[in-house]
Coordinates of C-alpha atoms and ligand atoms in Angstrom, one line a residue:
Chain A
M24 CA 16.7 7.0 10.9
R25 CA 15.5 10.2 12.5
F26 CA 14.6 11.5 9.1
Y27 CA 12.3 8.6 8.4
F28 CA 10.8 8.9 11.8
H29 CA 9.9 12.5 11.2
L30 CA 8.7 11.7 7.7
L31 CA 6.4 9.1 9.1
L32 CA 5.1 11.5 11.7
F33 CA 4.3 14.0 9.0
V34 CA 2.6 11.5 6.8
M35 CA 0.4 10.4 9.7
A36 CA -0.4 13.9 10.6
G37 CA -1.2 14.6 6.9
L38 CA -3.6 11.6 6.8
V39 CA -5.4 12.9 9.9
V40 CA -5.7 16.4 8.4
A41 CA -7.0 15.0 5.2
F42 CA -9.4 12.3 6.4
A43 CA -10.4 12.7 10.1
P44 CA -14.1 12.9 10.3
L45 CA -15.4 16.3 11.5
P46 CA -18.4 16.8 13.7
V47 CA -21.4 18.2 11.7
P48 CA -23.3 20.7 13.8
P49 CA -26.9 19.9 13.5
I50 CA -28.8 22.6 11.6
A51 CA -32.5 22.2 10.8
P52 CA -32.9 21.7 7.0
Q53 CA -34.6 24.5 5.2
E54 CA -36.3 25.0 1.9
R55 CA -34.4 27.6 -0.2
T56 CA -35.2 29.0 -3.6
F57 CA -32.8 30.9 -5.8
R58 CA -33.7 32.8 -8.9
I59 CA -30.6 32.7 -11.2
D60 CA -30.4 34.8 -14.2
A61 CA -28.2 33.3 -17.0
R62 CA -26.7 35.4 -19.8
Q63 CA -23.7 35.0 -22.0
F64 CA -21.4 34.1 -20.1
A65 CA -22.4 34.4 -16.5
Y66 CA -24.9 33.6 -13.8
S67 CA -26.2 36.0 -11.3
P68 CA -26.0 35.4 -8.5
S69 CA -23.0 33.2 -9.2
E70 CA -22.3 32.1 -5.7
L71 CA -24.9 30.2 -3.7
K72 CA -24.6 29.1 -0.1
V73 CA -26.8 26.6 1.6
N74 CA -26.7 24.2 4.6
P75 CA -26.4 20.5 4.3
G76 CA -29.7 18.9 4.1
D77 CA -31.5 21.9 2.7
T78 CA -34.0 21.4 -0.1
V79 CA -32.8 23.7 -2.8
T80 CA -34.9 25.0 -5.7
L81 CA -33.1 26.7 -8.5
Q82 CA -35.1 28.8 -10.9
L83 CA -33.0 29.4 -14.0
V84 CA -34.0 32.3 -16.1
S85 CA -32.3 32.8 -19.4
T86 CA -32.1 36.4 -20.6
D87 CA -30.5 35.8 -24.0
V88 CA -29.8 32.4 -25.6
V89 CA -30.5 28.9 -24.4
H90 CA -28.4 28.1 -21.3
G91 CA -28.1 25.2 -19.1
L92 CA -27.1 24.7 -15.5
Y93 CA -25.2 21.5 -14.5
V94 CA -24.1 21.0 -10.9
D95 CA -20.7 19.3 -10.5
G96 CA -20.8 16.4 -8.1
Y97 CA -24.6 16.2 -8.0
D98 CA -24.7 15.4 -11.7
I99 CA -28.1 17.2 -12.2
S100 CA -29.0 19.8 -14.7
I101 CA -31.7 22.0 -16.2
E102 CA -32.1 24.0 -19.4
A103 CA -33.8 27.3 -19.9
D104 CA -34.9 28.7 -23.3
P105 CA -34.5 32.4 -24.0
G106 CA -36.8 34.5 -21.9
Q107 CA -38.1 31.3 -20.2
S108 CA -37.4 29.8 -16.9
A109 CA -37.0 26.3 -15.6
T110 CA -36.8 25.0 -12.1
L111 CA -34.8 22.2 -10.4
T112 CA -35.3 21.0 -6.9
F113 CA -32.8 18.8 -5.1
V114 CA -31.6 18.0 -1.6
A115 CA -28.2 19.4 -0.9
D116 CA -26.9 16.2 0.8
K117 CA -23.3 16.5 -0.2
Q118 CA -21.1 18.9 1.7
G119 CA -18.4 21.1 0.1
S120 CA -18.0 23.4 -2.7
F121 CA -19.2 22.6 -6.2
R122 CA -19.0 24.5 -9.5
F123 CA -22.1 24.8 -11.5
R124 CA -21.7 25.4 -15.2
C125 CA -23.5 25.8 -18.4
N126 CA -24.0 22.5 -20.2
L127 CA -25.4 23.8 -23.5
T128 CA -23.0 25.3 -25.9
C129 CA -24.1 29.0 -25.8
G130 CA -21.2 30.8 -27.5
A131 CA -17.5 31.3 -27.3
M132 CA -16.9 31.5 -23.6
H133 CA -19.4 28.8 -22.9
P134 CA -16.9 26.4 -21.2
F135 CA -16.1 29.1 -18.7
M136 CA -19.7 30.0 -17.8
I137 CA -19.3 29.0 -14.2
G138 CA -20.9 29.6 -10.7
K139 CA -20.3 28.1 -7.3
L140 CA -22.5 26.3 -4.9
T141 CA -21.2 25.9 -1.4
V142 CA -23.0 23.4 0.9
G143 CA -22.1 23.9 4.5
T144 CA -18.4 24.7 5.0
N145 CA -15.9 23.9 2.2
N146 CA -14.1 21.4 4.4
W147 CA -11.8 20.2 1.6
L148 CA -10.3 23.6 1.2
F149 CA -9.6 23.9 4.9
R150 CA -8.1 20.4 4.9
S151 CA -5.9 21.3 2.0
L152 CA -4.8 24.5 3.6
G153 CA -4.0 22.4 6.7
L154 CA -1.9 20.0 4.6
A155 CA -0.1 23.0 3.0
T156 CA 0.7 24.3 6.5
L157 CA 1.9 20.9 7.6
A158 CA 4.1 20.7 4.5
V159 CA 5.7 24.1 5.2
F160 CA 6.2 23.1 8.9
G161 CA 8.0 20.0 7.8
A162 CA 10.2 22.0 5.4
L163 CA 11.1 24.7 8.0
I164 CA 12.0 22.0 10.6
S165 CA 14.2 20.3 8.2
T166 CA 15.9 23.6 7.4
K167 CA 16.5 24.2 11.1
Q168 CA 18.0 20.8 11.5
K169 CA 20.5 21.2 8.6
A170 CA 21.5 24.7 9.7
Chain B
M4 CA 22.4 11.0 -7.7
T5 CA 21.8 7.9 -9.7
K6 CA 21.3 8.0 -13.4
I7 CA 20.2 5.3 -15.8
E8 CA 21.5 5.6 -19.3
L9 CA 18.5 4.7 -21.5
T10 CA 20.6 4.8 -24.7
R11 CA 22.5 1.8 -23.5
N12 CA 19.5 -0.2 -24.6
P13 CA 20.2 -0.9 -28.3
F14 CA 16.6 -0.7 -29.2
I15 CA 16.1 2.8 -27.8
K16 CA 19.4 3.9 -29.1
N17 CA 18.6 2.8 -32.7
A18 CA 15.1 4.2 -32.5
L19 CA 16.5 7.6 -31.6
K20 CA 19.5 7.5 -33.9
S21 CA 17.4 6.5 -37.0
R22 CA 15.6 9.4 -38.7
Y23 CA 12.6 7.3 -39.7
P24 CA 10.7 6.8 -36.4
Q25 CA 10.9 10.6 -35.7
L26 CA 9.9 11.4 -39.3
A27 CA 6.9 9.2 -39.0
V28 CA 5.7 11.1 -35.9
F29 CA 6.6 14.4 -37.6
I30 CA 4.4 13.6 -40.5
V31 CA 1.4 12.7 -38.3
M32 CA 2.0 15.9 -36.3
L33 CA 2.3 18.1 -39.3
V34 CA -0.8 16.7 -40.9
G35 CA -2.7 17.2 -37.6
Y36 CA -1.4 20.7 -37.3
I37 CA -2.4 21.7 -40.8
F38 CA -5.8 20.2 -40.3
A39 CA -6.1 22.2 -37.1
I40 CA -5.4 25.4 -39.1
L41 CA -7.9 24.5 -41.7
A42 CA -10.5 23.4 -39.2
G43 CA -10.1 26.7 -37.4
L44 CA -10.5 28.7 -40.6
I45 CA -13.3 26.8 -42.3
G46 CA -15.0 24.7 -39.6
T47 CA -17.8 25.8 -37.3
P48 CA -17.3 29.0 -35.3
V49 CA -18.5 27.1 -32.2
G50 CA -15.3 26.3 -30.3
S51 CA -16.3 23.3 -28.4
H52 CA -17.3 21.5 -31.6
N53 CA -14.2 22.5 -33.7
F54 CA -11.2 20.3 -34.0
S55 CA -8.8 23.2 -33.7
I56 CA -10.1 24.2 -30.3
V57 CA -10.8 20.8 -28.9
F58 CA -7.7 19.1 -30.1
V59 CA -5.3 21.9 -29.5
W60 CA -6.5 23.5 -26.3
I61 CA -8.0 20.4 -24.6
A62 CA -6.3 17.3 -26.0
W63 CA -2.8 18.6 -26.9
W64 CA -2.7 20.9 -23.8
A65 CA -3.6 18.0 -21.5
I66 CA -0.9 15.8 -22.9
L67 CA 1.6 18.6 -22.9
I68 CA 1.2 19.9 -19.4
L69 CA 0.1 16.7 -17.6
V70 CA 2.4 14.2 -19.2
A71 CA 5.0 15.5 -21.7
V72 CA 6.5 18.4 -19.8
P73 CA 6.6 16.8 -16.3
F74 CA 8.0 13.5 -17.5
F75 CA 9.7 14.1 -20.8
G76 CA 10.8 17.8 -20.5
R77 CA 11.2 19.0 -24.0
G78 CA 9.9 15.8 -25.4
W79 CA 7.2 17.7 -27.2
C80 CA 9.8 19.8 -29.0
A81 CA 11.3 16.6 -30.3
V82 CA 8.2 16.0 -32.3
C83 CA 6.8 19.5 -32.8
P84 CA 5.6 20.2 -36.3
I85 CA 5.9 24.0 -36.2
P86 CA 9.6 24.4 -37.2
L87 CA 9.6 21.6 -39.7
P88 CA 8.7 23.3 -43.0
G89 CA 11.2 26.1 -42.3
E90 CA 13.9 23.6 -41.2
W91 CA 13.4 21.4 -44.2
L92 CA 13.7 24.4 -46.5
Q93 CA 16.8 25.7 -44.6
R94 CA 18.4 22.3 -44.9
G95 CA 17.3 21.6 -48.4
A96 CA 16.5 18.1 -47.1
V97 CA 14.1 16.2 -45.0
L98 CA 16.5 13.4 -44.0
T99 CA 20.3 13.4 -43.9
P100 CA 22.3 16.5 -45.1
P101 CA 22.3 16.9 -48.9
E102 CA 25.4 17.3 -51.1
K103 CA 24.6 20.9 -51.8
R104 CA 23.0 23.0 -49.2
P105 CA 20.7 25.9 -50.1
K106 CA 22.2 29.3 -49.7
W107 CA 19.9 31.0 -47.2
L108 CA 21.1 34.0 -45.2
N109 CA 22.1 31.9 -42.2
L110 CA 22.7 35.0 -40.1
R111 CA 23.4 34.7 -36.4
V112 CA 20.7 36.0 -34.1
P113 CA 21.8 39.4 -32.7
K114 CA 23.2 39.2 -29.2
M115 CA 20.5 41.3 -27.6
F116 CA 17.9 38.7 -28.7
R117 CA 19.8 35.7 -27.5
N118 CA 17.7 35.3 -24.3
I119 CA 14.1 34.3 -23.6
W120 CA 12.7 37.8 -23.3
L121 CA 11.1 37.6 -26.7
Q122 CA 9.5 34.3 -25.6
N123 CA 8.3 36.0 -22.4
I124 CA 6.7 38.7 -24.5
S125 CA 5.1 36.3 -27.1
F126 CA 3.7 34.2 -24.3
L127 CA 2.2 37.3 -22.6
L128 CA 0.7 38.5 -25.8
L129 CA -1.1 35.3 -26.3
A130 CA -2.0 35.1 -22.6
L131 CA -3.7 38.5 -22.7
F132 CA -5.9 37.4 -25.6
S133 CA -6.3 33.9 -24.3
S134 CA -10.0 34.0 -23.6
V135 CA -10.6 34.8 -27.3
L136 CA -7.8 32.5 -28.5
L137 CA -9.0 29.5 -26.4
T138 CA -12.6 29.8 -27.5
T139 CA -12.6 31.1 -31.1
P140 CA -11.6 28.6 -33.9
N141 CA -10.8 31.4 -36.4
I142 CA -8.3 33.0 -34.1
T143 CA -6.7 29.7 -33.1
G144 CA -6.3 28.9 -36.8
I145 CA -4.7 32.2 -37.6
V146 CA -2.3 32.0 -34.6
L147 CA -1.3 28.4 -35.5
A148 CA -0.7 29.5 -39.1
A149 CA 1.2 32.6 -38.0
M150 CA 3.6 30.5 -35.9
L151 CA 4.2 28.2 -38.9
F152 CA 5.0 31.1 -41.1
A153 CA 7.1 32.9 -38.5
A154 CA 9.2 29.8 -38.1
I155 CA 9.7 29.6 -41.9
G156 CA 10.6 33.2 -42.1
L157 CA 13.1 33.0 -39.2
S158 CA 14.7 29.9 -40.7
A159 CA 15.2 31.8 -44.0
I160 CA 16.9 34.7 -42.3
F161 CA 18.8 33.1 -39.3
E162 CA 20.8 30.0 -38.8
R163 CA 19.4 27.0 -37.0
R164 CA 16.0 27.1 -35.2
A165 CA 15.8 30.7 -34.2
F166 CA 12.0 30.5 -33.8
C167 CA 12.1 27.6 -31.3
R168 CA 15.0 29.0 -29.4
Y169 CA 14.0 32.7 -29.2
L170 CA 10.4 33.3 -30.1
C171 CA 8.1 30.4 -29.6
P172 CA 5.6 31.3 -26.8
V173 CA 5.2 27.6 -25.8
G174 CA 8.9 26.8 -26.0
G175 CA 9.8 29.3 -23.3
F176 CA 7.9 27.6 -20.6
I177 CA 8.5 24.1 -21.8
G178 CA 12.2 24.9 -21.5
L179 CA 11.8 26.3 -18.0
Y180 CA 9.8 23.4 -16.7
S181 CA 11.9 20.8 -18.6
Q182 CA 14.5 21.2 -15.8
T183 CA 12.1 19.4 -13.5
A184 CA 11.8 16.4 -15.8
P185 CA 13.4 13.0 -15.1
I186 CA 14.9 12.8 -18.6
E187 CA 18.0 14.5 -19.9
L188 CA 20.4 14.4 -22.9
R189 CA 24.0 14.8 -21.8
I190 CA 27.5 13.8 -22.9
K191 CA 29.0 10.7 -21.3
D192 CA 32.7 11.8 -21.0
K193 CA 33.9 15.4 -21.0
Q194 CA 37.5 14.4 -21.9
I195 CA 36.3 12.9 -25.2
C196 CA 34.6 16.2 -26.2
V197 CA 37.7 18.2 -25.3
S198 CA 39.9 16.3 -27.7
C199 CA 37.2 15.9 -30.3
E200 CA 38.1 17.5 -33.6
G201 CA 35.7 19.7 -35.5
K202 CA 32.9 19.3 -32.9
P203 CA 30.5 17.8 -35.4
C204 CA 27.7 17.9 -32.8
Y205 CA 27.7 21.7 -33.0
N206 CA 29.0 22.2 -36.5
G207 CA 27.3 19.4 -38.4
S208 CA 28.7 16.6 -40.6
Q209 CA 27.8 14.2 -43.3
A210 CA 25.9 12.2 -40.7
G211 CA 23.6 15.1 -39.5
Y212 CA 23.2 18.8 -38.7
G213 CA 24.9 20.9 -36.2
C214 CA 22.8 21.4 -33.1
P215 CA 19.6 23.1 -34.4
W216 CA 19.1 24.7 -30.9
D217 CA 22.5 26.4 -31.0
V218 CA 23.7 24.4 -28.0
F219 CA 27.1 22.8 -27.6
P220 CA 26.1 19.4 -26.2
G221 CA 29.5 19.1 -24.5
G222 CA 28.5 22.0 -22.3
L223 CA 25.0 21.0 -21.3
T224 CA 24.2 21.3 -17.7
K225 CA 20.5 21.8 -17.8
N226 CA 17.6 20.9 -20.1
T227 CA 16.3 24.3 -20.8
Y228 CA 17.7 24.8 -24.3
C229 CA 18.2 21.3 -25.6
G230 CA 15.2 20.5 -27.9
L231 CA 15.9 16.7 -27.7
C232 CA 16.0 16.7 -31.5
M233 CA 18.5 13.8 -31.3
E234 CA 20.7 15.3 -34.0
C235 CA 23.9 15.1 -31.8
I236 CA 23.3 11.4 -31.2
R237 CA 23.5 11.1 -35.0
T238 CA 26.5 13.3 -35.5
C239 CA 28.8 12.4 -32.6
P240 CA 31.5 10.2 -34.0
H241 CA 32.6 9.0 -30.6
D242 CA 29.2 7.7 -29.4
N243 CA 29.5 10.2 -26.5
I244 CA 25.9 11.3 -26.2
A245 CA 23.5 9.7 -23.8
V246 CA 19.8 10.0 -22.9
N247 CA 19.5 9.4 -19.2
L248 CA 16.8 8.7 -16.7
R249 CA 17.5 10.8 -13.6
P250 CA 15.9 12.2 -10.4
F251 CA 13.2 14.8 -10.9
S252 CA 14.3 18.4 -11.1
A253 CA 18.0 17.5 -11.0
D254 CA 18.8 20.7 -13.0
L255 CA 17.5 22.9 -10.2
A256 CA 20.2 22.0 -7.8
K257 CA 22.3 24.6 -9.6
P258 CA 20.1 27.6 -9.7
S259 CA 20.0 29.9 -12.7
T260 CA 21.2 33.5 -12.4
R261 CA 19.4 34.8 -15.4
M262 CA 16.8 37.5 -15.1
D263 CA 14.9 36.4 -18.2
E264 CA 14.5 32.9 -16.7
A265 CA 13.6 34.2 -13.3
F266 CA 10.8 36.4 -14.8
K267 CA 9.6 33.4 -16.9
A268 CA 9.0 31.7 -13.5
F269 CA 6.9 34.6 -12.3
I270 CA 5.0 34.9 -15.6
M271 CA 4.0 31.3 -15.5
L272 CA 3.1 31.3 -11.8
G273 CA 1.1 34.4 -12.2
S274 CA -0.8 33.4 -15.4
A275 CA -1.8 30.1 -13.8
M276 CA -3.3 31.9 -10.8
I277 CA -5.0 34.5 -13.0
Y278 CA -6.5 31.8 -15.3
A279 CA -7.7 29.8 -12.3
G280 CA -9.5 32.9 -11.0
V281 CA -10.8 34.4 -14.3
L282 CA -11.6 31.2 -16.3
L283 CA -12.6 28.8 -13.6
G284 CA -13.9 31.2 -11.0
P285 CA -17.5 32.3 -10.5
W286 CA -17.0 36.0 -11.3
G287 CA -18.7 37.0 -14.6
A288 CA -17.2 40.5 -14.7
F289 CA -13.7 39.1 -15.0
K290 CA -14.7 36.8 -17.9
D291 CA -16.4 39.7 -19.7
A292 CA -13.3 41.9 -19.3
A293 CA -10.9 39.1 -20.5
Y294 CA -13.1 38.2 -23.5
N295 CA -14.0 41.7 -24.8
V296 CA -10.6 42.5 -26.3
G297 CA -10.2 46.2 -27.0
T298 CA -12.9 47.5 -24.6
S299 CA -11.8 49.6 -21.6
A300 CA -12.6 46.7 -19.3
W301 CA -10.2 44.6 -21.2
F302 CA -7.4 47.3 -20.9
I303 CA -8.0 47.4 -17.2
Y304 CA -7.8 43.6 -17.2
A305 CA -4.5 43.7 -19.2
V306 CA -3.0 46.2 -16.8
I307 CA -4.0 44.2 -13.8
F308 CA -2.7 41.0 -15.5
L309 CA 0.7 42.6 -16.2
S310 CA 1.0 44.2 -12.7
I311 CA 0.3 40.9 -11.0
I312 CA 3.1 39.3 -13.0
F313 CA 5.7 42.1 -13.1
V314 CA 5.0 44.1 -9.9
I315 CA 2.9 42.3 -7.3
L316 CA 4.4 38.8 -7.4
P317 CA 8.0 39.7 -7.9
G318 CA 7.6 42.7 -5.6
F319 CA 6.5 40.7 -2.6
F320 CA 9.2 38.1 -3.4
T321 CA 11.8 40.9 -3.4
L322 CA 10.6 42.3 -0.1
G323 CA 10.9 38.8 1.4
I324 CA 14.6 38.4 0.4
L325 CA 15.6 42.0 0.7
K326 CA 16.8 41.9 4.3
A327 CA 18.9 38.7 4.0
K328 CA 22.5 39.1 5.1
S329 CA 24.4 38.2 2.0
A330 CA 27.4 39.4 0.1
L331 CA 25.7 38.7 -3.2
P332 CA 23.8 41.4 -5.0
L333 CA 20.0 41.4 -4.7
K334 CA 19.6 40.7 -8.5
Q335 CA 21.6 37.5 -8.2
R336 CA 19.7 36.3 -5.1
F337 CA 16.4 37.2 -6.8
A338 CA 17.3 35.1 -9.9
S339 CA 18.7 32.2 -7.9
L340 CA 15.8 32.0 -5.4
A341 CA 13.2 32.3 -8.1
T342 CA 14.3 28.8 -9.1
A343 CA 12.1 27.5 -6.3
L344 CA 9.0 28.8 -8.2
I345 CA 9.7 26.5 -11.1
P346 CA 8.3 23.3 -9.7
L347 CA 5.6 25.3 -7.9
G348 CA 4.5 26.9 -11.2
L349 CA 4.5 23.6 -13.0
M350 CA 2.2 22.1 -10.4
F351 CA -0.1 25.2 -10.5
W352 CA -0.5 24.6 -14.2
V353 CA -1.1 20.9 -13.5
A354 CA -3.8 21.7 -10.9
F355 CA -5.5 24.3 -13.2
S356 CA -5.4 22.1 -16.2
L357 CA -6.8 19.0 -14.4
S358 CA -10.0 20.9 -13.8
F359 CA -10.2 22.4 -17.3
V360 CA -9.3 19.2 -19.0
L361 CA -11.4 16.7 -17.0
T362 CA -14.4 18.9 -17.3
N363 CA -14.1 19.3 -21.1
A364 CA -12.5 16.1 -22.2
S365 CA -15.8 14.7 -23.5
Y366 CA -15.8 17.2 -26.3
I367 CA -12.8 15.3 -27.7
I368 CA -15.0 12.2 -28.3
A369 CA -17.6 14.2 -30.2
A370 CA -15.1 16.3 -32.2
L371 CA -13.4 13.1 -33.3
S372 CA -16.5 12.2 -35.3
D373 CA -17.3 15.7 -36.4
P374 CA -14.1 17.6 -36.4
L375 CA -15.4 20.6 -38.4
G376 CA -18.7 20.8 -36.7
L377 CA -20.5 20.2 -40.0
G378 CA -22.8 17.4 -38.9
W379 CA -20.5 14.5 -39.9
N380 CA -20.4 11.4 -37.9
L381 CA -17.3 9.5 -38.8
F382 CA -17.1 7.1 -35.9
G383 CA -20.6 7.3 -34.6
T384 CA -19.6 9.4 -31.6
A385 CA -20.6 12.8 -32.9
N386 CA -23.6 13.1 -30.5
A387 CA -21.7 12.1 -27.4
V388 CA -23.1 14.2 -24.6
W389 CA -21.0 16.6 -22.6
Q390 CA -20.1 15.0 -19.2
P391 CA -17.4 16.0 -16.8
M392 CA -15.0 13.1 -16.2
L393 CA -13.6 11.7 -12.9
F394 CA -15.2 14.5 -10.8
S395 CA -14.7 12.6 -7.6
I396 CA -10.9 12.6 -7.9
L397 CA -10.5 16.1 -9.2
A398 CA -10.3 18.0 -5.9
P399 CA -8.0 15.5 -4.2
A400 CA -5.8 15.4 -7.3
Q401 CA -5.5 19.2 -7.3
T402 CA -4.6 19.3 -3.6
L403 CA -2.0 16.6 -4.2
A404 CA -0.5 18.6 -7.0
L405 CA -0.5 21.9 -5.1
V406 CA 0.7 20.6 -1.8
G407 CA 3.2 18.3 -3.5
G408 CA 4.3 21.3 -5.6
L409 CA 4.8 23.3 -2.4
I410 CA 6.9 20.6 -0.8
W411 CA 8.9 20.3 -4.0
S412 CA 9.4 24.1 -4.2
A413 CA 10.4 24.2 -0.5
R414 CA 13.1 21.6 -1.1
T415 CA 14.3 23.5 -4.2
A416 CA 14.3 26.7 -2.2
Q417 CA 16.6 25.1 0.4
K418 CA 19.1 24.0 -2.2
A419 CA 19.0 27.3 -4.0
A420 CA 19.4 29.2 -0.7
N421 CA 22.3 27.0 0.2
E422 CA 24.0 27.9 -3.1
V423 CA 23.7 31.6 -2.5
K424 CA 24.1 31.3 1.3
V425 CA 20.9 32.9 2.5
S426 CA 17.9 31.7 4.4
S427 CA 15.3 29.8 2.5
I428 CA 12.5 30.7 4.9
P429 CA 11.2 33.8 3.2
V430 CA 10.9 31.9 -0.1
I431 CA 9.2 29.0 1.6
I432 CA 6.7 31.3 3.2
Y433 CA 6.1 33.1 -0.1
S434 CA 5.4 29.7 -1.8
F435 CA 3.0 28.8 1.0
I436 CA 1.0 32.1 0.5
V437 CA 0.7 31.7 -3.2
T438 CA -0.2 28.1 -2.9
S439 CA -2.9 29.0 -0.4
I440 CA -4.3 31.5 -2.8
M441 CA -4.3 28.9 -5.6
L442 CA -6.0 26.4 -3.3
W443 CA -8.7 28.9 -2.5
L444 CA -9.2 29.8 -6.2
L445 CA -9.5 26.2 -7.4
L446 CA -11.3 24.3 -4.6
Ligands
SF4_510 S1 30.9 15.4 -31.4 FE1 30.6 14.1 -29.6 S2 32.7 14.0 -28.7 FE2 32.7 15.6 -30.2 S3 32.3 17.4 -29.0 FE3 30.4 16.7 -29.7 S4 29.5 15.4 -28.2 FE4 31.7 15.7 -27.7
SF4_511 S1 21.5 18.5 -31.2 FE1 21.6 17.5 -29.3 S2 22.0 19.2 -27.8 FE2 21.2 20.1 -29.7 S3 19.0 20.3 -29.4 FE3 19.4 18.4 -30.5 S4 19.5 16.9 -28.9 FE4 19.8 18.8 -27.9
CU512 CU1 -24.5 29.2 -21.5

């Protein structure tokens, strides 16, 4: 009986950690422009950080072959021919961390040509770490009880 | 512990006992395998449009790590095409044993190789070259062909399936993780085996071959080395073999004490973490180093790779369990407690593969129509555009896998610690730390 009670407590706590809404501190949206150089098989810079609500302009410049840039979760993309540049503007209205990746086959390591866009804080990572902590807590408590 | 004997169902029983259903799958697999070799060698050099890369490293890998291993253990080995040509030559038959068997050498594998260290090494060799292997059709074709020929060669020299049991780079980790699967092949009644004359399950008979995996079914206590080939179901004259549905990870209740298996757990855990960082991370320099085999950057990458697996991960683990008050030698505690990393490592691979597979699955649709990348359009899908699949569930699924794996590994740690009479807390904290790193790498 007690076991199920504890399990229930932990599941509830887990749901809170995973889904409880977090307050979003109001930050005035900005306009941001990034110039991203693309080469086989990397972007530079490869990590971008913006605030939620920002209007983001990506200027993709390819330095060797044709490359693309597709943003996971936003489902938007651009392509840049060798030596050329292309721009993409969007509003970063989804919070969290998103990979961006080349979407035009550009050579062997193409599927792993990846960068990362973080909009605001990467809440899902912190929620996941919270869940992991909770899980370990539960395990340690159950060890104590058995001992 | 409740078990359900699946072989009590006459339909399942007959389907496993008959050689024909398995043979049908074998033929499909072998044709696919040979086609993958040819596609790799003659098809387009562009990996994401070549059957060999797309069907081996995306489709097969997804099925293997997300379905076959977690739910069917060595189920893949039951239908794997790699050992077939060698095995058929060795047996001189494709179906039941022939009147006259061919006279191959039939040597016993030397004692020093009868462990999984060769498999650990073969896996690491492929792992160090994996960025090239995963993306270059030629290399994939050559490696697939090399495995086929190595299996034939070993079948000609040694008895049974020496390649599967001691060399296959994939077989090593499938065996390790098969212990977590809810399926097992076991005997029904020990007493029957004790009084059974001739032990045809091990020695073979008119009805079938002695265990190709060099296992005595009567002594099976874990899935690791049983290839689910179903030969013993065919040979046992007393109908004493059962395939059971059982709770997940039942084998891990009795932890292993073998160093080769303990290190296998670290190798797999570490490789999943390294791949998550190098292949899926945003750091171009790592990718360059991993891909440019032979350059000094690659040598540094290789050294770091091996140190993470052989020094850093096992080192911190050892530090954690060093102080425990226990009568048992450190080596034995190390090997037993490393059992906790088996479910964790499996879930690391699941989380890593989910991202890789869902992102690239749309290549399968295109490659189906144009497997060689020669501009064919067999089913009208050759121009299917690349599009990541199920993005919205990816991160939650990864968290579920990793946190679930952590809980699973904590429970395993508690059982293993109980067996060796030490505290499970250091192992649980260790699992928490590596899980946190993996979460950070993937999310
Ligand atoms: S043949 Fe059957 S009864 Fe005989 S030892 Fe093997 S499993 Fe047991
Ligand atoms: S003969 Fe039986 S014990 Fe041996 S590998 Fe095949 S299924 Fe497993
Ligand atoms: Cu590219």
